[in-house]
Amino acid sequence: PRVGVIVVAAGSGSRLGADAPKAFVGLDGHTMLRHALRGVFDGPTAQVVIVVPRGREGDARTDALEAAGDRRDLVTVVTGGDSRQASVAAGLAALWGDVEVVLVHDAARALTPAAVFARVADAVANGRGAVLPVLPVVDTIKQVDGDAVAAAVDRDVLAAAQTPQGFRRDILDTAYRVADRDYTDDAALVAAAGHQVFTVAGDPLAFKITTPADLERARAVLTPRTT
Ligand code: C5P
């Protein structure tokens, strides 16, 4: 396929306080990874590279084969690294030769709808080299210095970054090759390599599951309402 999706799921999830690596924590009957893969496989046809902690490759393959339906042949599972960036690099190394558009997605954004994958992939296909899904910032944001407020920040010029982030493959490959430090997301790494990053609309359901409260929110979203 022309599109490759790298799903990074190799984090420990220490802030979640669970007894399994985060992507393998259950939300309902299914793991976080399995939910994340549902959005991926309902999106554009793509090679799907799943990056997991050492020792979890078999579990990931089981989840992936369940979620993939008739796209089973498009699944690749690889072992991640010590940082998110190292895990993405491991995913990049496993992409097939024909892939030209790469989407990088956090398994921790497990409820991301398929439409976001389509929106990001379309924007790259239509000529954007680097694409970031964003949401407007609803909180009033302050710049602080210790416990003092240093300045107000106009939220109209701010946006909250989500995943999947999409890139022309050559741009992402080169940016990873020249990266000389860890960045918090791929858009920042690609911007540091000198590329303009463009935004598309994200989705509230693409929130990142980091804390126990996020886990509760995800479980609530998945629970059918009875009243
Ligand atoms: O830790 P954080 O929530 O920022 O991680 C974001 C995503 O990166 C998660 O999906 C996590 O599994 C992944 N990750 C990874 N390898 C690491 C650290 C994080 O794949 N070493």
PDB file of C-alpha atoms and ligand atoms in Angstrom:
ATOM      1  CA  PRO A   1       0.000   0.000   0.000  1.00  0.00           C
ATOM      2  CA  ARG A   2       0.933   3.681  -0.386  1.00  0.00           C
ATOM      3  CA  VAL A   3       0.106   4.407   3.258  1.00  0.00           C
ATOM      4  CA  GLY A   4       1.820   3.044   6.356  1.00  0.00           C
ATOM      5  CA  VAL A   5       0.491   3.532   9.890  1.00  0.00           C
ATOM      6  CA  ILE A   6       2.953   3.176  12.768  1.00  0.00           C
ATOM      7  CA  VAL A   7       1.129   2.542  16.049  1.00  0.00           C
ATOM      8  CA  VAL A   8       3.494   3.123  18.960  1.00  0.00           C
ATOM      9  CA  ALA A   9       2.471   1.014  21.927  1.00  0.00           C
ATOM     10  CA  ALA A  10       5.800   0.324  23.627  1.00  0.00           C
ATOM     11  CA  GLY A  11       5.428   2.664  26.624  1.00  0.00           C
ATOM     12  CA  SER A  12       5.329   1.367  30.182  1.00  0.00           C
ATOM     13  CA  GLY A  13       2.440   3.620  31.207  1.00  0.00           C
ATOM     14  CA  SER A  14       3.847   4.195  34.681  1.00  0.00           C
ATOM     15  CA  ARG A  15       1.523   7.197  35.226  1.00  0.00           C
ATOM     16  CA  LEU A  16      -1.456   4.886  34.785  1.00  0.00           C
ATOM     17  CA  GLY A  17      -0.451   2.722  37.743  1.00  0.00           C
ATOM     18  CA  ALA A  18      -1.625  -0.464  36.042  1.00  0.00           C
ATOM     19  CA  ASP A  19       0.071  -3.859  36.227  1.00  0.00           C
ATOM     20  CA  ALA A  20       0.562  -4.254  32.459  1.00  0.00           C
ATOM     21  CA  PRO A  21       2.228  -2.014  29.858  1.00  0.00           C
ATOM     22  CA  LYS A  22      -0.320   0.689  29.041  1.00  0.00           C
ATOM     23  CA  ALA A  23      -1.391  -0.545  25.610  1.00  0.00           C
ATOM     24  CA  PHE A  24      -2.287  -3.935  27.111  1.00  0.00           C
ATOM     25  CA  VAL A  25      -4.546  -2.580  29.833  1.00  0.00           C
ATOM     26  CA  GLY A  26      -8.180  -3.584  29.306  1.00  0.00           C
ATOM     27  CA  LEU A  27     -10.767  -0.898  28.579  1.00  0.00           C
ATOM     28  CA  ASP A  28     -13.748  -3.231  28.366  1.00  0.00           C
ATOM     29  CA  GLY A  29     -13.381  -6.755  27.001  1.00  0.00           C
ATOM     30  CA  HIS A  30     -10.534  -5.450  24.836  1.00  0.00           C
ATOM     31  CA  THR A  31      -7.114  -3.913  25.390  1.00  0.00           C
ATOM     32  CA  MET A  32      -6.267  -0.297  24.642  1.00  0.00           C
ATOM     33  CA  LEU A  33      -4.208  -1.502  21.675  1.00  0.00           C
ATOM     34  CA  ARG A  34      -7.126  -3.486  20.261  1.00  0.00           C
ATOM     35  CA  HIS A  35      -9.328  -0.389  20.435  1.00  0.00           C
ATOM     36  CA  ALA A  36      -6.643   1.766  18.827  1.00  0.00           C
ATOM     37  CA  LEU A  37      -6.360  -0.743  15.994  1.00  0.00           C
ATOM     38  CA  ARG A  38     -10.078  -0.616  15.304  1.00  0.00           C
ATOM     39  CA  GLY A  39      -9.770   3.035  14.253  1.00  0.00           C
ATOM     40  CA  VAL A  40      -6.667   2.186  12.217  1.00  0.00           C
ATOM     41  CA  PHE A  41      -8.201  -0.705  10.277  1.00  0.00           C
ATOM     42  CA  ASP A  42     -11.419   1.234   9.628  1.00  0.00           C
ATOM     43  CA  GLY A  43      -9.252   3.971   8.077  1.00  0.00           C
ATOM     44  CA  PRO A  44      -7.390   4.051   4.751  1.00  0.00           C
ATOM     45  CA  THR A  45      -5.883   0.767   3.511  1.00  0.00           C
ATOM     46  CA  ALA A  46      -2.358   0.730   4.932  1.00  0.00           C
ATOM     47  CA  GLN A  47       0.525  -1.364   6.148  1.00  0.00           C
ATOM     48  CA  VAL A  48       0.088  -1.307   9.926  1.00  0.00           C
ATOM     49  CA  VAL A  49       3.301  -1.472  11.962  1.00  0.00           C
ATOM     50  CA  ILE A  50       2.651  -2.064  15.663  1.00  0.00           C
ATOM     51  CA  VAL A  51       5.530  -1.205  18.005  1.00  0.00           C
ATOM     52  CA  VAL A  52       5.378  -2.975  21.382  1.00  0.00           C
ATOM     53  CA  PRO A  53       7.528  -3.693  24.452  1.00  0.00           C
ATOM     54  CA  ARG A  54       9.906  -6.663  24.212  1.00  0.00           C
ATOM     55  CA  GLY A  55       8.012  -9.818  25.135  1.00  0.00           C
ATOM     56  CA  ARG A  56       4.586  -8.490  24.055  1.00  0.00           C
ATOM     57  CA  GLU A  57       4.952  -9.188  20.336  1.00  0.00           C
ATOM     58  CA  GLY A  58       2.714 -12.280  20.447  1.00  0.00           C
ATOM     59  CA  ASP A  59      -0.039 -10.514  22.422  1.00  0.00           C
ATOM     60  CA  ALA A  60       0.047  -7.642  19.938  1.00  0.00           C
ATOM     61  CA  ARG A  61      -0.226 -10.013  16.993  1.00  0.00           C
ATOM     62  CA  THR A  62      -3.292 -11.647  18.574  1.00  0.00           C
ATOM     63  CA  ASP A  63      -4.985  -8.245  19.035  1.00  0.00           C
ATOM     64  CA  ALA A  64      -3.984  -7.168  15.542  1.00  0.00           C
ATOM     65  CA  LEU A  65      -5.260 -10.269  13.768  1.00  0.00           C
ATOM     66  CA  GLU A  66      -8.604  -9.879  15.554  1.00  0.00           C
ATOM     67  CA  ALA A  67      -8.896  -6.209  14.635  1.00  0.00           C
ATOM     68  CA  ALA A  68      -7.567  -6.515  11.069  1.00  0.00           C
ATOM     69  CA  GLY A  69     -10.428  -8.505   9.498  1.00  0.00           C
ATOM     70  CA  ASP A  70      -9.490  -9.100   5.868  1.00  0.00           C
ATOM     71  CA  ARG A  71      -6.427  -6.831   6.233  1.00  0.00           C
ATOM     72  CA  ARG A  72      -4.408  -9.458   8.157  1.00  0.00           C
ATOM     73  CA  ASP A  73      -1.616  -9.518   5.578  1.00  0.00           C
ATOM     74  CA  LEU A  74      -0.941  -5.840   6.229  1.00  0.00           C
ATOM     75  CA  VAL A  75       0.145  -6.334   9.869  1.00  0.00           C
ATOM     76  CA  THR A  76       3.766  -6.027  11.039  1.00  0.00           C
ATOM     77  CA  VAL A  77       4.769  -6.237  14.729  1.00  0.00           C
ATOM     78  CA  VAL A  78       8.157  -4.931  15.911  1.00  0.00           C
ATOM     79  CA  THR A  79       9.884  -4.350  19.256  1.00  0.00           C
ATOM     80  CA  GLY A  80      10.075  -0.768  20.529  1.00  0.00           C
ATOM     81  CA  GLY A  81      12.817   1.279  22.160  1.00  0.00           C
ATOM     82  CA  ASP A  82      13.499   3.191  25.377  1.00  0.00           C
ATOM     83  CA  SER A  83      11.814   6.403  24.206  1.00  0.00           C
ATOM     84  CA  ARG A  84       8.795   7.145  22.055  1.00  0.00           C
ATOM     85  CA  GLN A  85      11.162   8.484  19.403  1.00  0.00           C
ATOM     86  CA  ALA A  86      13.196   5.252  19.398  1.00  0.00           C
ATOM     87  CA  SER A  87       9.958   3.296  19.061  1.00  0.00           C
ATOM     88  CA  VAL A  88       8.840   5.368  16.053  1.00  0.00           C
ATOM     89  CA  ALA A  89      12.294   4.839  14.504  1.00  0.00           C
ATOM     90  CA  ALA A  90      11.859   1.072  14.927  1.00  0.00           C
ATOM     91  CA  GLY A  91       8.503   1.354  13.164  1.00  0.00           C
ATOM     92  CA  LEU A  92       9.975   3.399  10.314  1.00  0.00           C
ATOM     93  CA  ALA A  93      12.617   0.724   9.743  1.00  0.00           C
ATOM     94  CA  ALA A  94       9.868  -1.876   9.230  1.00  0.00           C
ATOM     95  CA  LEU A  95       7.908  -0.004   6.527  1.00  0.00           C
ATOM     96  CA  TRP A  96       7.622  -1.692   3.162  1.00  0.00           C
ATOM     97  CA  GLY A  97       9.226  -0.222   0.060  1.00  0.00           C
ATOM     98  CA  ASP A  98       6.023   1.011  -1.566  1.00  0.00           C
ATOM     99  CA  VAL A  99       4.870   3.163   1.391  1.00  0.00           C
ATOM    100  CA  GLU A 100       4.953   6.907   0.558  1.00  0.00           C
ATOM    101  CA  VAL A 101       2.714   8.382   3.263  1.00  0.00           C
ATOM    102  CA  VAL A 102       3.349   7.613   6.950  1.00  0.00           C
ATOM    103  CA  LEU A 103       0.910   8.166   9.798  1.00  0.00           C
ATOM    104  CA  VAL A 104       2.327   7.910  13.325  1.00  0.00           C
ATOM    105  CA  HIS A 105      -0.232   7.178  16.026  1.00  0.00           C
ATOM    106  CA  ASP A 106      -0.133   6.750  19.813  1.00  0.00           C
ATOM    107  CA  ALA A 107      -1.920   3.595  20.968  1.00  0.00           C
ATOM    108  CA  ALA A 108      -2.692   5.648  24.086  1.00  0.00           C
ATOM    109  CA  ARG A 109      -5.159   7.662  21.924  1.00  0.00           C
ATOM    110  CA  ALA A 110      -7.161   4.455  21.759  1.00  0.00           C
ATOM    111  CA  LEU A 111     -10.573   5.874  20.818  1.00  0.00           C
ATOM    112  CA  THR A 112      -9.447   7.958  17.834  1.00  0.00           C
ATOM    113  CA  PRO A 113     -12.109   7.658  15.106  1.00  0.00           C
ATOM    114  CA  ALA A 114     -11.152   6.310  11.667  1.00  0.00           C
ATOM    115  CA  ALA A 115     -12.185   9.651  10.116  1.00  0.00           C
ATOM    116  CA  VAL A 116      -9.129  11.336  11.653  1.00  0.00           C
ATOM    117  CA  PHE A 117      -6.817   8.835   9.943  1.00  0.00           C
ATOM    118  CA  ALA A 118      -8.570   9.520   6.642  1.00  0.00           C
ATOM    119  CA  ARG A 119      -8.389  13.312   7.108  1.00  0.00           C
ATOM    120  CA  VAL A 120      -4.670  13.253   7.865  1.00  0.00           C
ATOM    121  CA  ALA A 121      -3.811  10.803   5.059  1.00  0.00           C
ATOM    122  CA  ASP A 122      -5.851  12.861   2.559  1.00  0.00           C
ATOM    123  CA  ALA A 123      -4.074  16.077   3.521  1.00  0.00           C
ATOM    124  CA  VAL A 124      -0.678  14.445   2.914  1.00  0.00           C
ATOM    125  CA  ALA A 125      -1.905  12.914  -0.366  1.00  0.00           C
ATOM    126  CA  ASN A 126      -3.038  16.407  -1.399  1.00  0.00           C
ATOM    127  CA  GLY A 127       0.444  17.850  -1.020  1.00  0.00           C
ATOM    128  CA  ARG A 128       0.989  18.705   2.639  1.00  0.00           C
ATOM    129  CA  GLY A 129       4.355  17.253   3.687  1.00  0.00           C
ATOM    130  CA  ALA A 130       3.565  17.228   7.400  1.00  0.00           C
ATOM    131  CA  VAL A 131       0.084  17.196   8.952  1.00  0.00           C
ATOM    132  CA  LEU A 132      -1.013  17.497  12.551  1.00  0.00           C
ATOM    133  CA  PRO A 133      -4.566  16.958  13.901  1.00  0.00           C
ATOM    134  CA  VAL A 134      -5.416  19.632  16.475  1.00  0.00           C
ATOM    135  CA  LEU A 135      -8.186  20.771  18.780  1.00  0.00           C
ATOM    136  CA  PRO A 136      -8.858  24.335  19.919  1.00  0.00           C
ATOM    137  CA  VAL A 137      -7.642  25.046  23.453  1.00  0.00           C
ATOM    138  CA  VAL A 138     -10.628  25.552  25.760  1.00  0.00           C
ATOM    139  CA  ASP A 139      -8.748  26.418  28.957  1.00  0.00           C
ATOM    140  CA  THR A 140      -7.357  29.871  29.582  1.00  0.00           C
ATOM    141  CA  ILE A 141      -3.590  29.382  29.519  1.00  0.00           C
ATOM    142  CA  LYS A 142      -1.009  31.289  31.600  1.00  0.00           C
ATOM    143  CA  GLN A 143       2.723  31.462  31.303  1.00  0.00           C
ATOM    144  CA  VAL A 144       4.122  30.938  34.806  1.00  0.00           C
ATOM    145  CA  ASP A 145       7.401  31.475  36.615  1.00  0.00           C
ATOM    146  CA  GLY A 146       7.401  29.315  39.735  1.00  0.00           C
ATOM    147  CA  ASP A 147       4.132  30.183  41.513  1.00  0.00           C
ATOM    148  CA  ALA A 148       3.798  33.582  39.832  1.00  0.00           C
ATOM    149  CA  VAL A 149       1.836  34.268  36.679  1.00  0.00           C
ATOM    150  CA  ALA A 150       4.314  35.708  34.184  1.00  0.00           C
ATOM    151  CA  ALA A 151       1.955  36.428  31.301  1.00  0.00           C
ATOM    152  CA  ALA A 152      -1.409  35.638  29.815  1.00  0.00           C
ATOM    153  CA  VAL A 153      -1.340  33.713  26.550  1.00  0.00           C
ATOM    154  CA  ASP A 154      -3.941  34.358  23.877  1.00  0.00           C
ATOM    155  CA  ARG A 155      -5.549  30.962  23.365  1.00  0.00           C
ATOM    156  CA  ASP A 156      -6.673  31.895  19.853  1.00  0.00           C
ATOM    157  CA  VAL A 157      -3.093  31.328  18.705  1.00  0.00           C
ATOM    158  CA  LEU A 158      -2.839  27.947  20.460  1.00  0.00           C
ATOM    159  CA  ALA A 159      -3.936  24.443  19.482  1.00  0.00           C
ATOM    160  CA  ALA A 160      -3.673  21.082  21.234  1.00  0.00           C
ATOM    161  CA  ALA A 161      -1.748  18.498  19.204  1.00  0.00           C
ATOM    162  CA  GLN A 162      -3.056  14.962  18.713  1.00  0.00           C
ATOM    163  CA  THR A 163      -2.161  11.888  16.670  1.00  0.00           C
ATOM    164  CA  PRO A 164      -2.185  10.351  14.052  1.00  0.00           C
ATOM    165  CA  GLN A 165       0.355  12.789  12.595  1.00  0.00           C
ATOM    166  CA  GLY A 166       0.974  12.312   8.880  1.00  0.00           C
ATOM    167  CA  PHE A 167       4.076  12.846   6.767  1.00  0.00           C
ATOM    168  CA  ARG A 168       5.522  12.293   3.367  1.00  0.00           C
ATOM    169  CA  ARG A 169       7.769   9.327   4.031  1.00  0.00           C
ATOM    170  CA  ASP A 170      10.948  10.922   2.704  1.00  0.00           C
ATOM    171  CA  ILE A 171      10.436  13.971   4.931  1.00  0.00           C
ATOM    172  CA  LEU A 172       9.910  11.850   8.058  1.00  0.00           C
ATOM    173  CA  ASP A 173      12.830   9.525   7.260  1.00  0.00           C
ATOM    174  CA  THR A 174      15.206  12.443   6.779  1.00  0.00           C
ATOM    175  CA  ALA A 175      13.967  14.283   9.867  1.00  0.00           C
ATOM    176  CA  TYR A 176      14.558  11.176  11.984  1.00  0.00           C
ATOM    177  CA  ARG A 177      18.020  10.769  10.518  1.00  0.00           C
ATOM    178  CA  VAL A 178      19.075  14.305  11.449  1.00  0.00           C
ATOM    179  CA  ALA A 179      17.272  14.537  14.838  1.00  0.00           C
ATOM    180  CA  ASP A 180      19.856  15.255  17.528  1.00  0.00           C
ATOM    181  CA  ARG A 181      17.618  15.152  20.593  1.00  0.00           C
ATOM    182  CA  ASP A 182      14.268  13.827  21.817  1.00  0.00           C
ATOM    183  CA  TYR A 183      11.140  15.714  20.732  1.00  0.00           C
ATOM    184  CA  THR A 184       7.711  15.330  22.327  1.00  0.00           C
ATOM    185  CA  ASP A 185       6.035  14.580  19.016  1.00  0.00           C
ATOM    186  CA  ASP A 186       6.869  13.897  15.400  1.00  0.00           C
ATOM    187  CA  ALA A 187       5.542  17.264  14.229  1.00  0.00           C
ATOM    188  CA  ALA A 188       8.140  19.004  16.434  1.00  0.00           C
ATOM    189  CA  LEU A 189      10.896  16.739  15.127  1.00  0.00           C
ATOM    190  CA  VAL A 190       9.917  17.425  11.516  1.00  0.00           C
ATOM    191  CA  ALA A 191       9.588  21.184  12.168  1.00  0.00           C
ATOM    192  CA  ALA A 192      13.100  21.147  13.680  1.00  0.00           C
ATOM    193  CA  ALA A 193      14.324  19.665  10.386  1.00  0.00           C
ATOM    194  CA  GLY A 194      12.984  22.765   8.637  1.00  0.00           C
ATOM    195  CA  HIS A 195       9.603  21.637   7.338  1.00  0.00           C
ATOM    196  CA  GLN A 196       6.314  23.528   7.554  1.00  0.00           C
ATOM    197  CA  VAL A 197       3.676  21.557   9.469  1.00  0.00           C
ATOM    198  CA  PHE A 198      -0.028  22.073   8.635  1.00  0.00           C
ATOM    199  CA  THR A 199      -3.068  21.307  10.776  1.00  0.00           C
ATOM    200  CA  VAL A 200      -6.354  19.504  10.196  1.00  0.00           C
ATOM    201  CA  ALA A 201      -9.230  19.084  12.643  1.00  0.00           C
ATOM    202  CA  GLY A 202      -8.617  16.539  15.393  1.00  0.00           C
ATOM    203  CA  ASP A 203     -11.356  14.879  17.429  1.00  0.00           C
ATOM    204  CA  PRO A 204     -12.238  15.042  21.136  1.00  0.00           C
ATOM    205  CA  LEU A 205     -12.325  11.218  21.178  1.00  0.00           C
ATOM    206  CA  ALA A 206      -8.635  11.177  20.253  1.00  0.00           C
ATOM    207  CA  PHE A 207      -7.752  12.211  23.819  1.00  0.00           C
ATOM    208  CA  LYS A 208      -4.661  10.560  25.284  1.00  0.00           C
ATOM    209  CA  ILE A 209      -5.102   8.019  28.048  1.00  0.00           C
ATOM    210  CA  THR A 210      -2.343   8.860  30.542  1.00  0.00           C
ATOM    211  CA  THR A 211      -3.779   8.944  34.072  1.00  0.00           C
ATOM    212  CA  PRO A 212      -6.306   6.737  35.911  1.00  0.00           C
ATOM    213  CA  ALA A 213      -8.903   9.512  35.339  1.00  0.00           C
ATOM    214  CA  ASP A 214      -8.334   9.263  31.565  1.00  0.00           C
ATOM    215  CA  LEU A 215      -8.822   5.503  31.815  1.00  0.00           C
ATOM    216  CA  GLU A 216     -12.141   6.065  33.595  1.00  0.00           C
ATOM    217  CA  ARG A 217     -13.216   8.499  30.882  1.00  0.00           C
ATOM    218  CA  ALA A 218     -12.374   5.977  28.145  1.00  0.00           C
ATOM    219  CA  ARG A 219     -14.268   3.227  29.940  1.00  0.00           C
ATOM    220  CA  ALA A 220     -17.270   5.545  30.376  1.00  0.00           C
ATOM    221  CA  VAL A 221     -17.261   6.381  26.654  1.00  0.00           C
ATOM    222  CA  LEU A 222     -17.365   2.659  25.882  1.00  0.00           C
ATOM    223  CA  THR A 223     -20.144   1.832  28.348  1.00  0.00           C
ATOM    224  CA  PRO A 224     -23.585   1.880  26.738  1.00  0.00           C
ATOM    225  CA  ARG A 225     -25.821   4.345  28.549  1.00  0.00           C
ATOM    226  CA  THR A 226     -28.705   2.731  30.359  1.00  0.00           C
ATOM    227  CA  THR A 227     -30.721   5.879  31.147  1.00  0.00           C
TER     228      THR A 227
HETATM  229  O1  C5P B   1       4.341   8.052  27.503  1.00  0.00           O
HETATM  230  P1  C5P B   1       3.426   8.701  26.520  1.00  0.00           P
HETATM  231  O2  C5P B   1       1.979   8.609  26.935  1.00  0.00           O
HETATM  232  O3  C5P B   1       3.835  10.053  26.080  1.00  0.00           O
HETATM  233  O4  C5P B   1       3.528   7.791  25.223  1.00  0.00           O
HETATM  234  C1  C5P B   1       2.882   8.134  24.028  1.00  0.00           C
HETATM  235  C2  C5P B   1       2.849   6.902  23.141  1.00  0.00           C
HETATM  236  O5  C5P B   1       4.183   6.485  22.845  1.00  0.00           O
HETATM  237  C3  C5P B   1       2.147   5.708  23.809  1.00  0.00           C
HETATM  238  O6  C5P B   1       1.263   5.118  22.879  1.00  0.00           O
HETATM  239  C4  C5P B   1       3.301   4.808  24.192  1.00  0.00           C
HETATM  240  O7  C5P B   1       2.979   3.425  24.153  1.00  0.00           O
HETATM  241  C5  C5P B   1       4.346   5.123  23.127  1.00  0.00           C
HETATM  242  N1  C5P B   1       5.723   4.858  23.585  1.00  0.00           N
HETATM  243  C6  C5P B   1       6.495   3.911  22.928  1.00  0.00           C
HETATM  244  N2  C5P B   1       7.773   3.629  23.362  1.00  0.00           N
HETATM  245  C7  C5P B   1       8.280   4.247  24.436  1.00  0.00           C
HETATM  246  C8  C5P B   1       7.504   5.224  25.129  1.00  0.00           C
HETATM  247  C9  C5P B   1       6.224   5.513  24.681  1.00  0.00           C
HETATM  248  O8  C5P B   1       6.029   3.318  21.947  1.00  0.00           O
HETATM  249  N3  C5P B   1       9.502   3.915  24.848  1.00  0.00           N
END
